[in-house]
Amino acid sequence: MRKRFRVRYEWDIVSIRSEIREIAGQAGFDELDQARIVQSVSELARNVVHYAEKGLILVETVERDGKEGLRILVQDLGPGITDVEEVLRKMDTPTVTENSGLQQVRSLMDEFSIQSVEGKGTCVEVIKWRKTAQTIQDS
């Protein structure tokens, strides 16, 4: 499964959220992980609207090392982030307020990466792995 969404306006986020929830449910995620995925996509889409004006979201199912999950790629053509390493360092401090949306996304998802080129845009990739009977038993 693979789906693309265009993001330009705040109201785009509302329809994207409901479609993402449906996709996550069909992919076998429980209610809590569906909420985590939806919140993450919502935050990333909001960043596109506020900082870049427009962008794309790609959602696809992935399989790796016997695990199944959802990969979400959010790409914009905005001004980019001047110093990604600094943003990542700030995300590691407990009192961060700037970029706290990215910090929240990183805490809600299982994998998080960000790349940015000043003047050309930013790309954030996140993955949420579906819990299996074994991972539930191990926790």
PDB file of C-alpha atoms in Angstrom, residues 26-115:
ATOM      1  CA  GLN A  26      -6.127  -1.297   7.888  1.00  0.00           C
ATOM      2  CA  ALA A  27      -2.417  -1.964   8.443  1.00  0.00           C
ATOM      3  CA  GLY A  28      -3.261  -3.598  11.776  1.00  0.00           C
ATOM      4  CA  PHE A  29      -2.223  -0.898  14.256  1.00  0.00           C
ATOM      5  CA  ASP A  30      -4.102  -0.721  17.552  1.00  0.00           C
ATOM      6  CA  GLU A  31      -6.002   2.423  18.591  1.00  0.00           C
ATOM      7  CA  LEU A  32      -3.091   3.856  20.585  1.00  0.00           C
ATOM      8  CA  ASP A  33      -0.575   3.490  17.771  1.00  0.00           C
ATOM      9  CA  GLN A  34      -3.126   4.848  15.289  1.00  0.00           C
ATOM     10  CA  ALA A  35      -3.370   7.967  17.476  1.00  0.00           C
ATOM     11  CA  ARG A  36       0.437   8.242  17.636  1.00  0.00           C
ATOM     12  CA  ILE A  37       0.737   7.980  13.864  1.00  0.00           C
ATOM     13  CA  VAL A  38      -2.054  10.488  13.230  1.00  0.00           C
ATOM     14  CA  GLN A  39      -0.584  12.979  15.716  1.00  0.00           C
ATOM     15  CA  SER A  40       2.852  12.679  14.117  1.00  0.00           C
ATOM     16  CA  VAL A  41       1.554  13.197  10.594  1.00  0.00           C
ATOM     17  CA  SER A  42      -0.549  16.116  11.789  1.00  0.00           C
ATOM     18  CA  GLU A  43       2.476  17.807  13.369  1.00  0.00           C
ATOM     19  CA  LEU A  44       4.668  17.245  10.320  1.00  0.00           C
ATOM     20  CA  ALA A  45       1.954  18.505   7.959  1.00  0.00           C
ATOM     21  CA  ARG A  46       1.441  21.578  10.140  1.00  0.00           C
ATOM     22  CA  ASN A  47       5.166  22.304   9.867  1.00  0.00           C
ATOM     23  CA  VAL A  48       4.862  22.175   6.075  1.00  0.00           C
ATOM     24  CA  VAL A  49       1.974  24.672   6.090  1.00  0.00           C
ATOM     25  CA  HIS A  50       3.677  27.050   8.535  1.00  0.00           C
ATOM     26  CA  TYR A  51       7.260  26.958   7.290  1.00  0.00           C
ATOM     27  CA  ALA A  52       7.191  25.877   3.661  1.00  0.00           C
ATOM     28  CA  GLU A  53       3.707  26.638   2.313  1.00  0.00           C
ATOM     29  CA  LYS A  54       3.450  23.345   0.433  1.00  0.00           C
ATOM     30  CA  GLY A  55       4.738  19.811   0.458  1.00  0.00           C
ATOM     31  CA  LEU A  56       4.035  16.132  -0.037  1.00  0.00           C
ATOM     32  CA  ILE A  57       3.377  13.263   2.321  1.00  0.00           C
ATOM     33  CA  LEU A  58       4.019   9.694   1.260  1.00  0.00           C
ATOM     34  CA  VAL A  59       2.628   6.880   3.399  1.00  0.00           C
ATOM     35  CA  GLU A  60       3.495   3.281   2.661  1.00  0.00           C
ATOM     36  CA  THR A  61       3.585  -0.062   4.351  1.00  0.00           C
ATOM     37  CA  VAL A  62       7.062  -1.466   4.906  1.00  0.00           C
ATOM     38  CA  GLU A  63       8.540  -4.758   5.964  1.00  0.00           C
ATOM     39  CA  ARG A  64      12.011  -5.220   7.438  1.00  0.00           C
ATOM     40  CA  ASP A  65      13.583  -7.977   9.507  1.00  0.00           C
ATOM     41  CA  GLY A  66      10.238  -9.724   9.900  1.00  0.00           C
ATOM     42  CA  LYS A  67       8.533  -6.538  11.136  1.00  0.00           C
ATOM     43  CA  GLU A  68       5.708  -4.691   9.430  1.00  0.00           C
ATOM     44  CA  GLY A  69       5.040  -1.019   9.749  1.00  0.00           C
ATOM     45  CA  LEU A  70       4.132   2.305   8.210  1.00  0.00           C
ATOM     46  CA  ARG A  71       6.742   4.599   6.705  1.00  0.00           C
ATOM     47  CA  ILE A  72       5.820   8.251   6.420  1.00  0.00           C
ATOM     48  CA  LEU A  73       7.916  10.625   4.369  1.00  0.00           C
ATOM     49  CA  VAL A  74       7.134  14.339   4.554  1.00  0.00           C
ATOM     50  CA  GLN A  75       8.911  16.550   2.060  1.00  0.00           C
ATOM     51  CA  ASP A  76       8.660  20.268   1.463  1.00  0.00           C
ATOM     52  CA  LEU A  77      10.363  22.775  -0.801  1.00  0.00           C
ATOM     53  CA  GLY A  78      10.584  25.487   1.825  1.00  0.00           C
ATOM     54  CA  PRO A  79      13.600  27.426   3.062  1.00  0.00           C
ATOM     55  CA  GLY A  80      15.112  24.399   4.780  1.00  0.00           C
ATOM     56  CA  ILE A  81      16.706  24.243   8.198  1.00  0.00           C
ATOM     57  CA  THR A  82      19.989  26.075   8.542  1.00  0.00           C
ATOM     58  CA  ASP A  83      21.538  23.693  11.082  1.00  0.00           C
ATOM     59  CA  VAL A  84      19.837  20.291  11.377  1.00  0.00           C
ATOM     60  CA  GLU A  85      22.442  19.080  13.883  1.00  0.00           C
ATOM     61  CA  GLU A  86      21.596  21.987  16.188  1.00  0.00           C
ATOM     62  CA  VAL A  87      17.873  21.189  15.911  1.00  0.00           C
ATOM     63  CA  LEU A  88      18.586  17.563  16.815  1.00  0.00           C
ATOM     64  CA  ARG A  89      20.726  18.624  19.794  1.00  0.00           C
ATOM     65  CA  LYS A  90      17.948  20.913  21.033  1.00  0.00           C
ATOM     66  CA  MET A  91      15.468  18.044  20.691  1.00  0.00           C
ATOM     67  CA  ASP A  92      17.548  16.071  23.196  1.00  0.00           C
ATOM     68  CA  THR A  93      17.190  18.694  25.927  1.00  0.00           C
ATOM     69  CA  PRO A  94      14.228  18.134  28.265  1.00  0.00           C
ATOM     70  CA  THR A  95      13.183  21.813  28.370  1.00  0.00           C
ATOM     71  CA  VAL A  96      13.053  22.369  24.642  1.00  0.00           C
ATOM     72  CA  THR A  97      10.195  24.525  23.410  1.00  0.00           C
ATOM     73  CA  GLU A  98      11.500  25.459  19.988  1.00  0.00           C
ATOM     74  CA  ASN A  99      10.955  22.579  17.538  1.00  0.00           C
ATOM     75  CA  SER A 100       9.038  20.692  20.228  1.00  0.00           C
ATOM     76  CA  GLY A 101       6.719  19.387  17.498  1.00  0.00           C
ATOM     77  CA  LEU A 102       9.603  17.476  15.944  1.00  0.00           C
ATOM     78  CA  GLN A 103      10.606  16.278  19.397  1.00  0.00           C
ATOM     79  CA  GLN A 104       7.073  14.982  19.943  1.00  0.00           C
ATOM     80  CA  VAL A 105       7.078  13.200  16.575  1.00  0.00           C
ATOM     81  CA  ARG A 106      10.387  11.549  17.406  1.00  0.00           C
ATOM     82  CA  SER A 107       9.018  10.306  20.730  1.00  0.00           C
ATOM     83  CA  LEU A 108       5.788   8.964  19.195  1.00  0.00           C
ATOM     84  CA  MET A 109       7.382   7.052  16.330  1.00  0.00           C
ATOM     85  CA  ASP A 110       9.916   4.203  16.354  1.00  0.00           C
ATOM     86  CA  GLU A 111      12.320   5.665  13.790  1.00  0.00           C
ATOM     87  CA  PHE A 112      12.974   9.310  12.938  1.00  0.00           C
ATOM     88  CA  SER A 113      15.330  10.989  10.498  1.00  0.00           C
ATOM     89  CA  ILE A 114      15.514  14.487   9.085  1.00  0.00           C
ATOM     90  CA  GLN A 115      17.452  15.949   6.205  1.00  0.00           C
TER      91      GLN A 115
END
